[in-house]
PDB file of C-alpha atoms in Angstrom:
ATOM      1  CA  MET A   1      -1.514  19.659 -21.594  1.00 91.00           C
ATOM      2  CA  GLN A   2       1.740  18.156 -23.038  1.00 94.00           C
ATOM      3  CA  SER A   3       3.088  14.754 -22.004  1.00 96.00           C
ATOM      4  CA  PRO A   4       6.029  15.015 -19.632  1.00 98.00           C
ATOM      5  CA  THR A   5       9.475  13.865 -20.765  1.00 98.00           C
ATOM      6  CA  THR A   6      11.436  14.751 -17.555  1.00 98.00           C
ATOM      7  CA  ILE A   7      10.504  12.903 -14.374  1.00 98.00           C
ATOM      8  CA  ALA A   8      11.496  13.020 -10.792  1.00 98.00           C
ATOM      9  CA  VAL A   9      10.836  10.016  -8.570  1.00 98.00           C
ATOM     10  CA  ILE A  10      11.035  10.672  -4.853  1.00 98.00           C
ATOM     11  CA  GLY A  11      11.145   7.415  -2.938  1.00 98.00           C
ATOM     12  CA  THR A  12      12.730   4.532  -4.716  1.00 98.00           C
ATOM     13  CA  GLY A  13      11.979   1.739  -2.369  1.00 96.00           C
ATOM     14  CA  ARG A  14      10.354  -1.587  -3.303  1.00 93.00           C
ATOM     15  CA  MET A  15       7.583  -0.047  -5.447  1.00 97.00           C
ATOM     16  CA  GLY A  16       9.053   3.400  -6.390  1.00 98.00           C
ATOM     17  CA  GLY A  17      12.406   1.772  -7.349  1.00 98.00           C
ATOM     18  CA  GLY A  18      10.835  -0.487  -9.906  1.00 98.00           C
ATOM     19  CA  ILE A  19       8.784   2.378 -11.328  1.00 98.00           C
ATOM     20  CA  ALA A  20      11.788   4.588 -11.693  1.00 98.00           C
ATOM     21  CA  CYS A  21      13.846   1.873 -13.425  1.00 98.00           C
ATOM     22  CA  ASN A  22      11.104   1.266 -15.958  1.00 98.00           C
ATOM     23  CA  LEU A  23      10.586   4.871 -16.581  1.00 98.00           C
ATOM     24  CA  ALA A  24      14.405   5.409 -17.207  1.00 98.00           C
ATOM     25  CA  LYS A  25      14.048   3.266 -20.208  1.00 97.00           C
ATOM     26  CA  GLN A  26      11.921   5.888 -21.969  1.00 97.00           C
ATOM     27  CA  PHE A  27      12.241   9.176 -20.120  1.00 98.00           C
ATOM     28  CA  THR A  28      14.863  11.409 -18.500  1.00 98.00           C
ATOM     29  CA  VAL A  29      14.483  10.366 -14.849  1.00 98.00           C
ATOM     30  CA  THR A  30      16.084  11.915 -11.724  1.00 98.00           C
ATOM     31  CA  VAL A  31      15.724  10.102  -8.429  1.00 98.00           C
ATOM     32  CA  PHE A  32      16.061  10.751  -4.696  1.00 98.00           C
ATOM     33  CA  ASP A  33      15.860   8.508  -1.723  1.00 98.00           C
ATOM     34  CA  THR A  34      17.546   8.412   1.766  1.00 97.00           C
ATOM     35  CA  SER A  35      18.807   4.865   0.823  1.00 97.00           C
ATOM     36  CA  GLU A  36      21.904   4.933  -1.214  1.00 97.00           C
ATOM     37  CA  ALA A  37      21.389   1.407  -2.331  1.00 97.00           C
ATOM     38  CA  ALA A  38      17.897   2.146  -3.595  1.00 98.00           C
ATOM     39  CA  VAL A  39      19.165   5.146  -5.550  1.00 98.00           C
ATOM     40  CA  GLU A  40      22.172   3.123  -6.901  1.00 98.00           C
ATOM     41  CA  ARG A  41      19.721   0.491  -8.344  1.00 98.00           C
ATOM     42  CA  CYS A  42      18.030   3.181 -10.317  1.00 98.00           C
ATOM     43  CA  VAL A  43      21.189   4.704 -11.589  1.00 98.00           C
ATOM     44  CA  ASP A  44      22.246   1.407 -12.833  1.00 98.00           C
ATOM     45  CA  ALA A  45      18.999   1.348 -14.865  1.00 98.00           C
ATOM     46  CA  GLY A  46      19.696   4.797 -16.407  1.00 98.00           C
ATOM     47  CA  ALA A  47      18.411   7.286 -13.926  1.00 98.00           C
ATOM     48  CA  THR A  48      20.337  10.264 -12.515  1.00 98.00           C
ATOM     49  CA  ALA A  49      20.745  10.687  -8.777  1.00 98.00           C
ATOM     50  CA  ALA A  50      19.966  13.958  -7.008  1.00 98.00           C
ATOM     51  CA  THR A  51      21.490  15.070  -3.702  1.00 97.00           C
ATOM     52  CA  SER A  52      18.100  16.228  -2.433  1.00 98.00           C
ATOM     53  CA  ALA A  53      14.354  15.991  -3.281  1.00 98.00           C
ATOM     54  CA  ALA A  54      14.427  19.792  -4.215  1.00 98.00           C
ATOM     55  CA  GLU A  55      17.255  19.216  -6.626  1.00 98.00           C
ATOM     56  CA  ALA A  56      15.394  16.179  -8.147  1.00 98.00           C
ATOM     57  CA  VAL A  57      12.301  18.270  -9.071  1.00 98.00           C
ATOM     58  CA  GLU A  58      13.875  21.504 -10.289  1.00 96.00           C
ATOM     59  CA  ALA A  59      13.630  20.446 -14.034  1.00 95.00           C
ATOM     60  CA  ALA A  60      10.909  17.859 -13.838  1.00 98.00           C
ATOM     61  CA  GLU A  61       7.603  18.128 -15.640  1.00 98.00           C
ATOM     62  CA  LEU A  62       6.309  15.178 -13.568  1.00 98.00           C
ATOM     63  CA  VAL A  63       7.049  14.526  -9.957  1.00 98.00           C
ATOM     64  CA  ILE A  64       6.171  10.974  -8.604  1.00 98.00           C
ATOM     65  CA  THR A  65       6.164  10.164  -5.002  1.00 98.00           C
ATOM     66  CA  SER A  66       6.222   6.784  -3.443  1.00 98.00           C
ATOM     67  CA  LEU A  67       6.424   7.195   0.466  1.00 98.00           C
ATOM     68  CA  PRO A  68       5.477   5.240   3.483  1.00 95.00           C
ATOM     69  CA  LEU A  69       2.739   7.392   5.091  1.00 96.00           C
ATOM     70  CA  PRO A  70       0.236  10.072   4.142  1.00 97.00           C
ATOM     71  CA  GLN A  71       1.951  12.598   6.231  1.00 97.00           C
ATOM     72  CA  HIS A  72       5.213  11.992   4.436  1.00 98.00           C
ATOM     73  CA  VAL A  73       3.442  12.742   1.101  1.00 98.00           C
ATOM     74  CA  LEU A  74       1.849  15.980   2.528  1.00 98.00           C
ATOM     75  CA  GLU A  75       5.149  17.127   4.035  1.00 98.00           C
ATOM     76  CA  THR A  76       7.148  16.328   0.842  1.00 98.00           C
ATOM     77  CA  PHE A  77       4.888  18.244  -1.550  1.00 98.00           C
ATOM     78  CA  ALA A  78       4.565  21.142   0.799  1.00 97.00           C
ATOM     79  CA  MET A  79       8.341  21.399   0.619  1.00 97.00           C
ATOM     80  CA  LEU A  80       8.637  20.917  -3.077  1.00 98.00           C
ATOM     81  CA  ALA A  81       5.713  22.916  -4.338  1.00 97.00           C
ATOM     82  CA  PRO A  82       7.683  26.232  -4.251  1.00 96.00           C
ATOM     83  CA  VAL A  83      10.692  24.960  -6.094  1.00 97.00           C
ATOM     84  CA  MET A  84       8.750  22.892  -8.876  1.00 98.00           C
ATOM     85  CA  GLN A  85       8.239  24.471 -12.356  1.00 96.00           C
ATOM     86  CA  PRO A  86       4.823  26.171 -12.751  1.00 96.00           C
ATOM     87  CA  GLY A  87       2.222  23.652 -13.954  1.00 97.00           C
ATOM     88  CA  THR A  88       4.081  20.512 -12.765  1.00 98.00           C
ATOM     89  CA  ILE A  89       2.100  17.331 -12.680  1.00 98.00           C
ATOM     90  CA  CYS A  90       2.461  15.625  -9.301  1.00 98.00           C
ATOM     91  CA  MET A  91       1.490  12.001  -9.096  1.00 98.00           C
ATOM     92  CA  ASP A  92       1.494   9.996  -5.851  1.00 98.00           C
ATOM     93  CA  VAL A  93       1.661   6.159  -6.013  1.00 98.00           C
ATOM     94  CA  SER A  94       1.706   5.768  -2.246  1.00 98.00           C
ATOM     95  CA  THR A  95      -1.226   4.247  -0.340  1.00 97.00           C
ATOM     96  CA  VAL A  96      -2.941   7.254   1.260  1.00 98.00           C
ATOM     97  CA  ASP A  97      -6.465   8.067   2.472  1.00 97.00           C
ATOM     98  CA  PRO A  98      -9.024  10.025   0.525  1.00 98.00           C
ATOM     99  CA  THR A  99      -8.891  12.974   2.851  1.00 97.00           C
ATOM    100  CA  THR A 100      -5.189  13.299   2.321  1.00 97.00           C
ATOM    101  CA  ALA A 101      -5.572  13.032  -1.568  1.00 98.00           C
ATOM    102  CA  VAL A 102      -8.313  15.710  -1.596  1.00 98.00           C
ATOM    103  CA  THR A 103      -6.263  18.046   0.615  1.00 97.00           C
ATOM    104  CA  LEU A 104      -3.178  17.503  -1.514  1.00 98.00           C
ATOM    105  CA  GLU A 105      -4.973  18.117  -4.756  1.00 98.00           C
ATOM    106  CA  ALA A 106      -6.446  21.398  -3.487  1.00 98.00           C
ATOM    107  CA  SER A 107      -3.088  22.522  -2.096  1.00 98.00           C
ATOM    108  CA  LEU A 108      -1.101  21.780  -5.259  1.00 98.00           C
ATOM    109  CA  GLU A 109      -3.758  23.318  -7.525  1.00 98.00           C
ATOM    110  CA  LYS A 110      -3.547  26.539  -5.349  1.00 97.00           C
ATOM    111  CA  ASP A 111       0.150  26.648  -6.122  1.00 97.00           C
ATOM    112  CA  GLY A 112      -0.370  26.219  -9.802  1.00 97.00           C
ATOM    113  CA  HIS A 113       0.355  22.512 -10.160  1.00 98.00           C
ATOM    114  CA  HIS A 114      -1.765  19.409 -10.941  1.00 98.00           C
ATOM    115  CA  PHE A 115      -2.350  16.368  -8.990  1.00 98.00           C
ATOM    116  CA  VAL A 116      -2.991  12.713  -9.957  1.00 98.00           C
ATOM    117  CA  ALA A 117      -3.451   9.893  -7.570  1.00 98.00           C
ATOM    118  CA  CYS A 118      -2.268   6.557  -8.874  1.00 98.00           C
ATOM    119  CA  PRO A 119      -2.159   3.942  -6.143  1.00 98.00           C
ATOM    120  CA  LEU A 120      -0.804   0.579  -7.200  1.00 98.00           C
ATOM    121  CA  GLY A 121      -2.024  -3.024  -7.007  1.00 96.00           C
ATOM    122  CA  LYS A 122       0.040  -6.205  -6.368  1.00 93.00           C
ATOM    123  CA  GLY A 123       3.700  -5.898  -5.358  1.00 91.00           C
ATOM    124  CA  PRO A 124       7.409  -5.350  -5.996  1.00 93.00           C
ATOM    125  CA  ALA A 125       7.616  -8.129  -8.614  1.00 93.00           C
ATOM    126  CA  GLN A 126       5.073  -6.386 -10.825  1.00 96.00           C
ATOM    127  CA  ALA A 127       6.707  -2.927 -10.228  1.00 97.00           C
ATOM    128  CA  ASP A 128       9.967  -4.341 -11.499  1.00 97.00           C
ATOM    129  CA  ALA A 129       8.304  -5.978 -14.594  1.00 97.00           C
ATOM    130  CA  GLY A 130       6.284  -2.810 -15.354  1.00 97.00           C
ATOM    131  CA  GLU A 131       3.058  -4.841 -14.983  1.00 97.00           C
ATOM    132  CA  LEU A 132       1.286  -3.073 -12.165  1.00 97.00           C
ATOM    133  CA  PRO A 133      -2.455  -2.554 -11.929  1.00 98.00           C
ATOM    134  CA  LEU A 134      -2.956   1.218 -11.722  1.00 98.00           C
ATOM    135  CA  PHE A 135      -5.930   2.695  -9.961  1.00 98.00           C
ATOM    136  CA  ILE A 136      -5.898   6.302 -11.486  1.00 98.00           C
ATOM    137  CA  GLY A 137      -7.813   9.350 -10.258  1.00 98.00           C
ATOM    138  CA  GLY A 138      -7.618  13.096 -11.012  1.00 98.00           C
ATOM    139  CA  LYS A 139      -8.673  15.732 -13.409  1.00 98.00           C
ATOM    140  CA  GLU A 140      -8.845  14.796 -17.027  1.00 98.00           C
ATOM    141  CA  ALA A 141      -6.146  16.915 -18.534  1.00 98.00           C
ATOM    142  CA  PRO A 142      -3.196  15.772 -16.327  1.00 98.00           C
ATOM    143  CA  VAL A 143      -4.426  12.151 -16.363  1.00 98.00           C
ATOM    144  CA  GLU A 144      -4.547  12.109 -20.203  1.00 98.00           C
ATOM    145  CA  ALA A 145      -1.124  13.739 -20.292  1.00 98.00           C
ATOM    146  CA  LEU A 146       0.292  10.773 -18.405  1.00 98.00           C
ATOM    147  CA  ALA A 147      -0.780   8.073 -20.893  1.00 98.00           C
ATOM    148  CA  ASP A 148       2.748   7.139 -21.906  1.00 98.00           C
ATOM    149  CA  VAL A 149       3.820   7.073 -18.312  1.00 98.00           C
ATOM    150  CA  PHE A 150       1.070   4.725 -17.296  1.00 98.00           C
ATOM    151  CA  SER A 151       1.788   2.415 -20.256  1.00 97.00           C
ATOM    152  CA  CYS A 152       5.483   2.272 -19.135  1.00 98.00           C
ATOM    153  CA  ILE A 153       4.739   1.166 -15.602  1.00 98.00           C
ATOM    154  CA  GLY A 154       1.441  -0.621 -15.652  1.00 97.00           C
ATOM    155  CA  ALA A 155      -0.256  -3.617 -17.351  1.00 94.00           C
ATOM    156  CA  GLU A 156      -3.757  -2.515 -16.597  1.00 96.00           C
ATOM    157  CA  GLN A 157      -5.133   1.058 -16.176  1.00 97.00           C
ATOM    158  CA  TYR A 158      -8.358   1.565 -14.103  1.00 98.00           C
ATOM    159  CA  ARG A 159      -9.730   5.117 -14.392  1.00 98.00           C
ATOM    160  CA  MET A 160     -11.551   5.410 -11.024  1.00 98.00           C
ATOM    161  CA  GLY A 161     -12.663   9.008 -11.296  1.00 97.00           C
ATOM    162  CA  GLY A 162     -11.350  11.623  -8.826  1.00 98.00           C
ATOM    163  CA  VAL A 163      -8.510  11.348  -6.399  1.00 98.00           C
ATOM    164  CA  GLU A 164     -10.902  10.422  -3.552  1.00 98.00           C
ATOM    165  CA  ALA A 165     -12.207   7.476  -5.605  1.00 98.00           C
ATOM    166  CA  ALA A 166      -8.840   6.203  -6.588  1.00 98.00           C
ATOM    167  CA  THR A 167      -7.243   6.271  -3.178  1.00 98.00           C
ATOM    168  CA  MET A 168     -10.464   4.790  -1.459  1.00 98.00           C
ATOM    169  CA  PHE A 169     -10.421   1.886  -3.882  1.00 98.00           C
ATOM    170  CA  LYS A 170      -6.859   1.048  -3.080  1.00 98.00           C
ATOM    171  CA  LEU A 171      -7.685   1.030   0.640  1.00 98.00           C
ATOM    172  CA  VAL A 172     -10.783  -1.147   0.106  1.00 98.00           C
ATOM    173  CA  SER A 173      -8.947  -3.609  -2.065  1.00 97.00           C
ATOM    174  CA  ASN A 174      -6.463  -4.135   0.790  1.00 97.00           C
ATOM    175  CA  LEU A 175      -9.170  -4.136   3.340  1.00 98.00           C
ATOM    176  CA  ILE A 176     -10.967  -7.004   1.499  1.00 98.00           C
ATOM    177  CA  GLY A 177      -7.797  -8.831   0.708  1.00 97.00           C
ATOM    178  CA  MET A 178      -6.359  -8.732   4.262  1.00 97.00           C
ATOM    179  CA  THR A 179      -9.711  -9.668   5.822  1.00 97.00           C
ATOM    180  CA  ASN A 180     -10.026 -12.558   3.378  1.00 98.00           C
ATOM    181  CA  LEU A 181      -6.471 -13.674   4.340  1.00 98.00           C
ATOM    182  CA  ALA A 182      -7.415 -13.605   8.033  1.00 97.00           C
ATOM    183  CA  VAL A 183     -10.425 -16.039   7.569  1.00 98.00           C
ATOM    184  CA  LEU A 184      -8.291 -18.135   5.152  1.00 98.00           C
ATOM    185  CA  ALA A 185      -5.757 -18.717   7.866  1.00 98.00           C
ATOM    186  CA  GLU A 186      -8.420 -19.661  10.371  1.00 98.00           C
ATOM    187  CA  GLY A 187      -9.992 -22.176   7.900  1.00 98.00           C
ATOM    188  CA  TYR A 188      -6.654 -23.675   6.909  1.00 98.00           C
ATOM    189  CA  LEU A 189      -5.741 -24.188  10.563  1.00 97.00           C
ATOM    190  CA  LEU A 190      -9.080 -25.750  11.377  1.00 97.00           C
ATOM    191  CA  CYS A 191      -8.770 -28.217   8.542  1.00 97.00           C
ATOM    192  CA  ARG A 192      -5.193 -29.134   9.423  1.00 96.00           C
ATOM    193  CA  ARG A 193      -6.278 -29.870  12.964  1.00 95.00           C
ATOM    194  CA  ALA A 194      -9.147 -32.157  11.483  1.00 97.00           C
ATOM    195  CA  GLY A 195      -6.636 -34.089   9.382  1.00 96.00           C
ATOM    196  CA  VAL A 196      -7.267 -32.569   6.014  1.00 97.00           C
ATOM    197  CA  THR A 197      -4.109 -32.740   3.906  1.00 97.00           C
ATOM    198  CA  ASP A 198      -2.647 -29.656   2.363  1.00 97.00           C
ATOM    199  CA  GLU A 199      -3.138 -30.914  -1.064  1.00 97.00           C
ATOM    200  CA  GLY A 200      -6.726 -31.907  -0.304  1.00 98.00           C
ATOM    201  CA  PHE A 201      -7.502 -28.518   1.265  1.00 98.00           C
ATOM    202  CA  GLN A 202      -6.038 -26.553  -1.684  1.00 98.00           C
ATOM    203  CA  GLN A 203      -7.663 -28.583  -4.381  1.00 98.00           C
ATOM    204  CA  ALA A 204     -11.110 -28.742  -2.809  1.00 98.00           C
ATOM    205  CA  LEU A 205     -11.159 -25.116  -1.685  1.00 98.00           C
ATOM    206  CA  ALA A 206     -10.471 -24.099  -5.236  1.00 98.00           C
ATOM    207  CA  ASP A 207     -13.675 -25.552  -6.286  1.00 98.00           C
ATOM    208  CA  THR A 208     -15.741 -23.617  -3.823  1.00 98.00           C
ATOM    209  CA  GLY A 209     -16.798 -20.011  -3.046  1.00 97.00           C
ATOM    210  CA  GLY A 210     -14.015 -19.919  -0.490  1.00 97.00           C
ATOM    211  CA  TRP A 211     -11.346 -19.568  -3.197  1.00 98.00           C
ATOM    212  CA  SER A 212      -9.703 -16.178  -3.658  1.00 97.00           C
ATOM    213  CA  TYR A 213      -6.546 -14.378  -4.974  1.00 95.00           C
ATOM    214  CA  GLN A 214      -5.138 -14.576  -1.459  1.00 97.00           C
ATOM    215  CA  ALA A 215      -5.656 -18.351  -1.422  1.00 98.00           C
ATOM    216  CA  GLN A 216      -3.940 -18.584  -4.810  1.00 97.00           C
ATOM    217  CA  LEU A 217      -0.982 -16.406  -3.809  1.00 96.00           C
ATOM    218  CA  ARG A 218      -0.436 -17.015  -0.041  1.00 97.00           C
ATOM    219  CA  LEU A 219      -1.872 -20.301   0.805  1.00 98.00           C
ATOM    220  CA  PRO A 220       1.170 -22.236  -0.715  1.00 98.00           C
ATOM    221  CA  TRP A 221       3.451 -19.972   1.374  1.00 97.00           C
ATOM    222  CA  MET A 222       1.441 -20.779   4.519  1.00 96.00           C
ATOM    223  CA  MET A 223       1.702 -24.489   3.731  1.00 96.00           C
ATOM    224  CA  GLU A 224       5.451 -24.170   3.509  1.00 95.00           C
ATOM    225  CA  ASN A 225       5.712 -22.096   6.687  1.00 93.00           C
ATOM    226  CA  ASP A 226       7.139 -19.337   4.478  1.00 96.00           C
ATOM    227  CA  PHE A 227       6.600 -15.942   6.067  1.00 96.00           C
ATOM    228  CA  ARG A 228       9.268 -13.911   4.225  1.00 96.00           C
ATOM    229  CA  GLN A 229       7.956 -10.494   3.645  1.00 94.00           C
ATOM    230  CA  ARG A 230       6.389  -9.687   0.245  1.00 93.00           C
ATOM    231  CA  PHE A 231       3.775  -7.419   1.804  1.00 94.00           C
ATOM    232  CA  GLY A 232       4.606  -6.833   5.333  1.00 96.00           C
ATOM    233  CA  VAL A 233       2.300  -6.946   8.430  1.00 98.00           C
ATOM    234  CA  LYS A 234       3.200  -3.313   9.326  1.00 97.00           C
ATOM    235  CA  LEU A 235       2.305  -2.068   5.907  1.00 95.00           C
ATOM    236  CA  GLY A 236      -0.904  -4.017   5.824  1.00 97.00           C
ATOM    237  CA  LEU A 237      -1.879  -2.782   9.268  1.00 98.00           C
ATOM    238  CA  LYS A 238      -1.142   0.800   8.215  1.00 97.00           C
ATOM    239  CA  ASP A 239      -3.355   0.438   5.082  1.00 97.00           C
ATOM    240  CA  LEU A 240      -6.238  -1.197   7.011  1.00 98.00           C
ATOM    241  CA  ARG A 241      -6.110   1.483   9.635  1.00 98.00           C
ATOM    242  CA  LEU A 242      -6.360   4.085   6.959  1.00 98.00           C
ATOM    243  CA  ALA A 243      -9.431   2.361   5.558  1.00 98.00           C
ATOM    244  CA  VAL A 244     -11.129   1.899   8.890  1.00 98.00           C
ATOM    245  CA  ASP A 245     -10.272   5.534   9.901  1.00 97.00           C
ATOM    246  CA  GLN A 246     -11.838   6.878   6.707  1.00 97.00           C
ATOM    247  CA  ALA A 247     -14.954   4.663   7.265  1.00 97.00           C
ATOM    248  CA  SER A 248     -15.338   6.168  10.750  1.00 97.00           C
ATOM    249  CA  GLN A 249     -14.969   9.695   9.335  1.00 96.00           C
ATOM    250  CA  TRP A 250     -17.900   8.903   6.968  1.00 97.00           C
ATOM    251  CA  GLN A 251     -19.826   7.116   9.654  1.00 98.00           C
ATOM    252  CA  ILE A 252     -19.940   3.787   7.619  1.00 98.00           C
ATOM    253  CA  PRO A 253     -19.569   0.695   9.804  1.00 98.00           C
ATOM    254  CA  VAL A 254     -16.894  -1.841   8.692  1.00 98.00           C
ATOM    255  CA  PRO A 255     -16.853  -4.435  11.555  1.00 98.00           C
ATOM    256  CA  VAL A 256     -15.499  -7.290   9.450  1.00 97.00           C
ATOM    257  CA  GLY A 257     -12.658  -5.160   8.072  1.00 97.00           C
ATOM    258  CA  ALA A 258     -11.923  -3.843  11.543  1.00 97.00           C
ATOM    259  CA  MET A 259     -11.493  -7.475  12.723  1.00 97.00           C
ATOM    260  CA  GLY A 260      -9.098  -8.125   9.831  1.00 96.00           C
ATOM    261  CA  MET A 261      -7.138  -5.059  11.047  1.00 97.00           C
ATOM    262  CA  SER A 262      -7.069  -6.481  14.563  1.00 97.00           C
ATOM    263  CA  GLN A 263      -5.507  -9.676  13.368  1.00 97.00           C
ATOM    264  CA  LEU A 264      -2.770  -7.766  11.675  1.00 98.00           C
ATOM    265  CA  ALA A 265      -2.311  -5.715  14.940  1.00 98.00           C
ATOM    266  CA  ASN A 266      -2.100  -9.003  16.838  1.00 97.00           C
ATOM    267  CA  ALA A 267       0.650 -10.207  14.441  1.00 97.00           C
ATOM    268  CA  ALA A 268       2.672  -6.987  14.951  1.00 97.00           C
ATOM    269  CA  VAL A 269       2.279  -7.179  18.805  1.00 97.00           C
ATOM    270  CA  HIS A 270       3.551 -10.780  18.620  1.00 95.00           C
ATOM    271  CA  GLY A 271       6.688  -9.635  16.928  1.00 96.00           C
ATOM    272  CA  PHE A 272       5.803 -10.609  13.356  1.00 97.00           C
ATOM    273  CA  GLY A 273       5.603  -6.969  12.090  1.00 97.00           C
ATOM    274  CA  ASP A 274       8.412  -7.528   9.547  1.00 97.00           C
ATOM    275  CA  ASP A 275       7.024 -10.830   8.245  1.00 97.00           C
ATOM    276  CA  ASP A 276       4.651 -11.189   5.377  1.00 97.00           C
ATOM    277  CA  VAL A 277       0.965 -10.563   6.164  1.00 98.00           C
ATOM    278  CA  ASN A 278       0.375 -14.382   6.061  1.00 97.00           C
ATOM    279  CA  ALA A 279       2.158 -14.392   9.481  1.00 97.00           C
ATOM    280  CA  ILE A 280      -1.294 -13.908  10.967  1.00 97.00           C
ATOM    281  CA  LEU A 281      -1.391 -17.664  10.725  1.00 96.00           C
ATOM    282  CA  LYS A 282       1.318 -17.814  13.432  1.00 95.00           C
ATOM    283  CA  VAL A 283      -0.836 -15.789  15.765  1.00 95.00           C
ATOM    284  CA  LEU A 284      -3.499 -18.542  15.553  1.00 95.00           C
ATOM    285  CA  ASP A 285      -0.989 -21.268  16.305  1.00 93.00           C
ATOM    286  CA  PRO A 286       1.709 -19.460  18.368  1.00 89.00           C
ATOM    287  CA  LYS A 287       3.362 -22.673  19.657  1.00 87.00           C
ATOM    288  CA  GLY A 288       3.247 -24.526  16.285  1.00 87.00           C
ATOM    289  CA  GLU A 289       1.254 -27.309  17.765  1.00 88.00           C
ATOM    290  CA  VAL A 290      -0.743 -27.778  14.560  1.00 91.00           C
ATOM    291  CA  LEU A 291       1.407 -26.387  11.888  1.00 87.00           C
ATOM    292  CA  GLY A 292       4.802 -27.118  13.347  1.00 82.00           C
ATOM    293  CA  HIS A 293       6.354 -23.713  12.459  1.00 65.00           C
ATOM    294  CA  GLU A 294       8.923 -22.025  14.628  1.00 57.00           C
TER     295      GLU A 294
END
């Protein structure tokens, strides 16, 4: 299978936009998004704008989707499959559940296309820099054909196996990360209430088994009462819901992860849905009596 040279990117938001901009440096890239500003950013980086998703994929050898919800991915490929070239490689970088990925793979193969799941780690800053961790799943031939694409958008490539494995790993990474963040917020609040200084808490925790990537990344933001969205509560809640729902389908209990999901749901209910996921801290101290936030 030949490596693609013409690429369509459908969905050029915070993650898809960075991917499209980097790909435009090496490939012929056409983009479509409902946001004119998102499309314009990609055009400035060398991509071509399409007036519709169907127009974007007409000449593409690779179609990449970066969309909010699993149903959006399914609906988009159902619409585009008839107008894509025969044998088009379809790569979804959205966060979807394994059931959706397996369904999509079967549907696209039935229509004569190929499917690769490539959920992403980290966030928009890494997407812009072309330094994303990539969790890759799919059949060997299309995955191998995308080697140059992966090198263009990612720093590390993790071959997870099939599409079910790749999509499940992404959900699990978020399930672990967000649940870790929930208990980190609780521990930080308790230590603040007991009189532990921020500096003391951070330095001492880093020398224990309680340290984590979330502590490294988000603890400084919590200490500064900085809840600006990097990875939003609504997105985190969606991802954990997908993970817990999939676990339920497989009859695997995930009670701790479900509690992490509940804390994100609490944050959303309290009006913090558009804040960063570290806003779960505000749910624990709603009046700011310990932390002094607004």
